[in-house]
PDB file of C-alpha atoms in Angstrom:
ATOM      1  CA  MET A   1     -54.283 -17.694 -52.861  1.00  0.00           C
ATOM      2  CA  SER A   2     -51.599 -18.279 -50.307  1.00  0.00           C
ATOM      3  CA  THR A   3     -48.163 -19.969 -51.603  1.00  0.00           C
ATOM      4  CA  PRO A   4     -47.144 -22.792 -49.517  1.00  0.00           C
ATOM      5  CA  THR A   5     -44.883 -22.287 -46.577  1.00  0.00           C
ATOM      6  CA  VAL A   6     -41.182 -22.889 -47.764  1.00  0.00           C
ATOM      7  CA  ARG A   7     -40.070 -26.120 -45.565  1.00  0.00           C
ATOM      8  CA  PRO A   8     -36.891 -26.017 -43.616  1.00  0.00           C
ATOM      9  CA  ASP A   9     -34.153 -28.568 -44.511  1.00  0.00           C
ATOM     10  CA  ASP A  10     -34.485 -30.107 -41.136  1.00  0.00           C
ATOM     11  CA  CYS A  11     -38.307 -30.487 -41.023  1.00  0.00           C
ATOM     12  CA  PRO A  12     -38.909 -33.913 -42.326  1.00  0.00           C
ATOM     13  CA  GLU A  13     -41.510 -34.964 -45.180  1.00  0.00           C
ATOM     14  CA  ALA A  14     -44.780 -36.349 -43.556  1.00  0.00           C
ATOM     15  CA  PRO A  15     -44.868 -40.466 -43.394  1.00  0.00           C
ATOM     16  CA  GLY A  16     -46.659 -41.431 -46.370  1.00  0.00           C
ATOM     17  CA  PHE A  17     -49.103 -44.140 -45.252  1.00  0.00           C
ATOM     18  CA  ARG A  18     -48.680 -43.188 -41.567  1.00  0.00           C
ATOM     19  CA  ALA A  19     -49.765 -39.676 -42.252  1.00  0.00           C
ATOM     20  CA  ASN A  20     -52.975 -38.402 -40.593  1.00  0.00           C
ATOM     21  CA  LEU A  21     -54.302 -35.073 -39.891  1.00  0.00           C
ATOM     22  CA  GLN A  22     -52.438 -34.921 -36.868  1.00  0.00           C
ATOM     23  CA  THR A  23     -48.941 -35.213 -38.647  1.00  0.00           C
ATOM     24  CA  LEU A  24     -49.981 -33.136 -41.299  1.00  0.00           C
ATOM     25  CA  ILE A  25     -50.506 -30.213 -39.072  1.00  0.00           C
ATOM     26  CA  LEU A  26     -47.559 -31.045 -36.722  1.00  0.00           C
ATOM     27  CA  HIS A  27     -45.065 -30.920 -40.025  1.00  0.00           C
ATOM     28  CA  GLU A  28     -46.878 -27.928 -41.444  1.00  0.00           C
ATOM     29  CA  ALA A  29     -46.210 -26.518 -38.008  1.00  0.00           C
ATOM     30  CA  CYS A  30     -42.500 -27.578 -38.121  1.00  0.00           C
ATOM     31  CA  ALA A  31     -42.181 -25.658 -41.205  1.00  0.00           C
ATOM     32  CA  ILE A  32     -43.994 -22.625 -39.879  1.00  0.00           C
ATOM     33  CA  ALA A  33     -41.616 -22.423 -37.029  1.00  0.00           C
ATOM     34  CA  GLY A  34     -38.521 -22.830 -39.111  1.00  0.00           C
ATOM     35  CA  GLY A  35     -37.545 -26.406 -38.097  1.00  0.00           C
ATOM     36  CA  VAL A  36     -37.548 -29.438 -35.467  1.00  0.00           C
ATOM     37  CA  SER A  37     -35.523 -27.493 -33.230  1.00  0.00           C
ATOM     38  CA  GLN A  38     -37.716 -24.336 -33.312  1.00  0.00           C
ATOM     39  CA  LEU A  39     -40.936 -26.207 -33.126  1.00  0.00           C
ATOM     40  CA  ALA A  40     -39.725 -28.217 -29.860  1.00  0.00           C
ATOM     41  CA  ASP A  41     -38.574 -25.211 -28.382  1.00  0.00           C
ATOM     42  CA  ARG A  42     -42.122 -23.656 -29.020  1.00  0.00           C
ATOM     43  CA  LEU A  43     -44.118 -26.748 -27.614  1.00  0.00           C
ATOM     44  CA  ARG A  44     -41.561 -26.965 -24.740  1.00  0.00           C
ATOM     45  CA  VAL A  45     -41.232 -30.548 -25.646  1.00  0.00           C
ATOM     46  CA  SER A  46     -38.006 -32.727 -26.623  1.00  0.00           C
ATOM     47  CA  PRO A  47     -36.579 -33.016 -30.009  1.00  0.00           C
ATOM     48  CA  VAL A  48     -36.781 -36.862 -29.661  1.00  0.00           C
ATOM     49  CA  ALA A  49     -40.678 -36.942 -28.750  1.00  0.00           C
ATOM     50  CA  LEU A  50     -41.319 -34.433 -31.426  1.00  0.00           C
ATOM     51  CA  ALA A  51     -39.451 -36.615 -34.223  1.00  0.00           C
ATOM     52  CA  ARG A  52     -41.890 -39.484 -33.051  1.00  0.00           C
ATOM     53  CA  TRP A  53     -44.964 -37.373 -33.460  1.00  0.00           C
ATOM     54  CA  LEU A  54     -43.815 -35.714 -36.670  1.00  0.00           C
ATOM     55  CA  ASP A  55     -42.917 -39.579 -37.938  1.00  0.00           C
ATOM     56  CA  GLY A  56     -46.435 -40.924 -37.094  1.00  0.00           C
ATOM     57  CA  GLU A  57     -45.048 -43.482 -34.489  1.00  0.00           C
ATOM     58  CA  GLU A  58     -47.039 -41.730 -31.550  1.00  0.00           C
ATOM     59  CA  ASP A  59     -49.724 -39.312 -31.238  1.00  0.00           C
ATOM     60  CA  ALA A  60     -48.697 -36.145 -30.077  1.00  0.00           C
ATOM     61  CA  PRO A  61     -50.447 -34.797 -26.507  1.00  0.00           C
ATOM     62  CA  ASP A  62     -53.984 -32.919 -27.038  1.00  0.00           C
ATOM     63  CA  GLU A  63     -52.189 -29.598 -25.797  1.00  0.00           C
ATOM     64  CA  VAL A  64     -49.264 -30.055 -28.288  1.00  0.00           C
ATOM     65  CA  TYR A  65     -51.481 -30.408 -31.334  1.00  0.00           C
ATOM     66  CA  GLN A  66     -53.621 -27.602 -30.245  1.00  0.00           C
ATOM     67  CA  THR A  67     -51.050 -25.695 -30.370  1.00  0.00           C
ATOM     68  CA  CYS A  68     -49.872 -26.864 -33.735  1.00  0.00           C
ATOM     69  CA  ILE A  69     -53.471 -25.932 -35.055  1.00  0.00           C
ATOM     70  CA  ASP A  70     -53.275 -22.227 -33.626  1.00  0.00           C
ATOM     71  CA  MET A  71     -50.041 -21.843 -35.143  1.00  0.00           C
ATOM     72  CA  VAL A  72     -51.138 -23.219 -38.803  1.00  0.00           C
ATOM     73  CA  LEU A  73     -54.522 -20.792 -38.288  1.00  0.00           C
ATOM     74  CA  GLN A  74     -52.707 -17.543 -37.440  1.00  0.00           C
ATOM     75  CA  HIS A  75     -49.797 -18.029 -39.552  1.00  0.00           C
ATOM     76  CA  GLU A  76     -49.967 -15.606 -42.564  1.00  0.00           C
ATOM     77  CA  ASP A  77     -47.655 -16.006 -45.335  1.00  0.00           C
ATOM     78  CA  PRO A  78     -45.109 -12.955 -46.522  1.00  0.00           C
ATOM     79  CA  PRO A  79     -46.374 -10.782 -49.208  1.00  0.00           C
ATOM     80  CA  LYS A  80     -44.983 -11.958 -52.705  1.00  0.00           C
ATOM     81  CA  ALA A  81     -42.199  -9.594 -53.909  1.00  0.00           C
TER      82      ALA A  81
END
């Protein structure tokens, strides 16, 4: 059983009532990438746009969402010490 990814300080929590599958995937990708800035760089988008998607204010474009899905599916937690 894998342990949850440690959430970097600048990755916000998923928006409670606006959380849907897309926002949850984006939040997990944020944690995997190491933060909002790192994920924005990896996705080649502005941190401002990414923040709107993370907050559930807007849906991310399909290609961004697919990249985040791929990140989550390919991520492996480090082995426990």
